[in-house]
Amino acid sequence: MELVRISKLMAQRGLCSRREADAYIERGWVRVNGQVVQELGTKALPNAKITLERQAAKRQTDKITIILNKPVGYVSHQADQGYRLAVSLIRADTQYHAGRGRKVFEPGHVRGLAPAGRLDIDSQGLLVLTQDGRIARQLIGDDASLEKEYLVRVSGRLSSNGLALLNHGLMLDGHALRPAKVHWQNEDQLHFTLHEGRKRQIRRMCEQVGLKVVGLKRVRMGQVVLGDLPVGQWRYLRDGERF
């Protein structure tokens, strides 16, 4: 059985990102089969038992994850052409205050926040920003298959087999899309449930069947829902809330 870098094994198991794994190894916070490992690049068998010391576990629980209702006009990733970054909305005055036991915002919570998934400038809705590599991998890793739910307003005339093709049978960039769940929500709005997230996927899918997207809102990622979170406001991922 071929040996594998411990940091890679840790990322594959969802313990943390590879970068975080290297940091934990350097600090002596990782045990492999009960032995502390401190040398970067150390390898182990794929079935090795890997555990984290409590310092690493605490570091992970301290990481921040934020749920934002991104407005149209903000970009989730790199700001160019003068567009505003969604992360700029994470401020004390835009925190959603509903409910009890809310976490108090601190400026340091923005440090290292990165979007886990894209939501283009013309789209609104649920955007996850996180410092936690485990959550990022769960949402956008190579093997991520989490359900994502969208409400999509459209114009145009759907082709005769268009709804069937939206559910399964379309291709983008030379690759077949995974099966989706698509149905009419009302006379001008479709309900999409996807297991992948290619660039502008829904808009391009709709174009192939004669429709133009005039409004797109993401309302769910896994078990986390947008709910009544107002546009332009955000909240922390709640204790016990899982994707």
C-alpha angles and dihedrals in degrees: 000000000000120000118241131201110265092228090056092049091050092052092046090053092049094244092129141312120293091251091052090046091056091050092050092047092051090053093048093246097129128081124194114197087343096308123113112242120203105159117097114233094030112152133211140178114282091245095050118133109246122188134174125229115239092257090063092045090052091048088055096049089051092059116109127233121184133195112211130185095218115209124220110269098046125098122220096213137026113358114231137159089029096298119148123245117238090227088067087073092065099101137126093256094054097049113119108238103194118127133020134286094032119174115248115242118245124186090234089065089075093057111106095003111151131178114255098210135357131273111178126232094259093052133082135202145051115019121171119213117185147170089201116099091197092061093044090053091048092053104035107011120127091261097040113135102163116150116252120193127206140180109214126190112205142183130200134054120302114229117246094260094027099113091050090050092049088056094048137342108057127116132208126192090354094305128108113242122235116255112278135193111238129166139152113272092185137332096297104020131078127200114220129191113186136179096202138041117217119172110289087343100162094046091050093045091053092048089058092059099043101268134119120210111231097171135015129185127177110214105171143026112187107310095339114098131194091227115164096337105140121238111272094018131103143197138195120260102265125242108270093015112132135183 
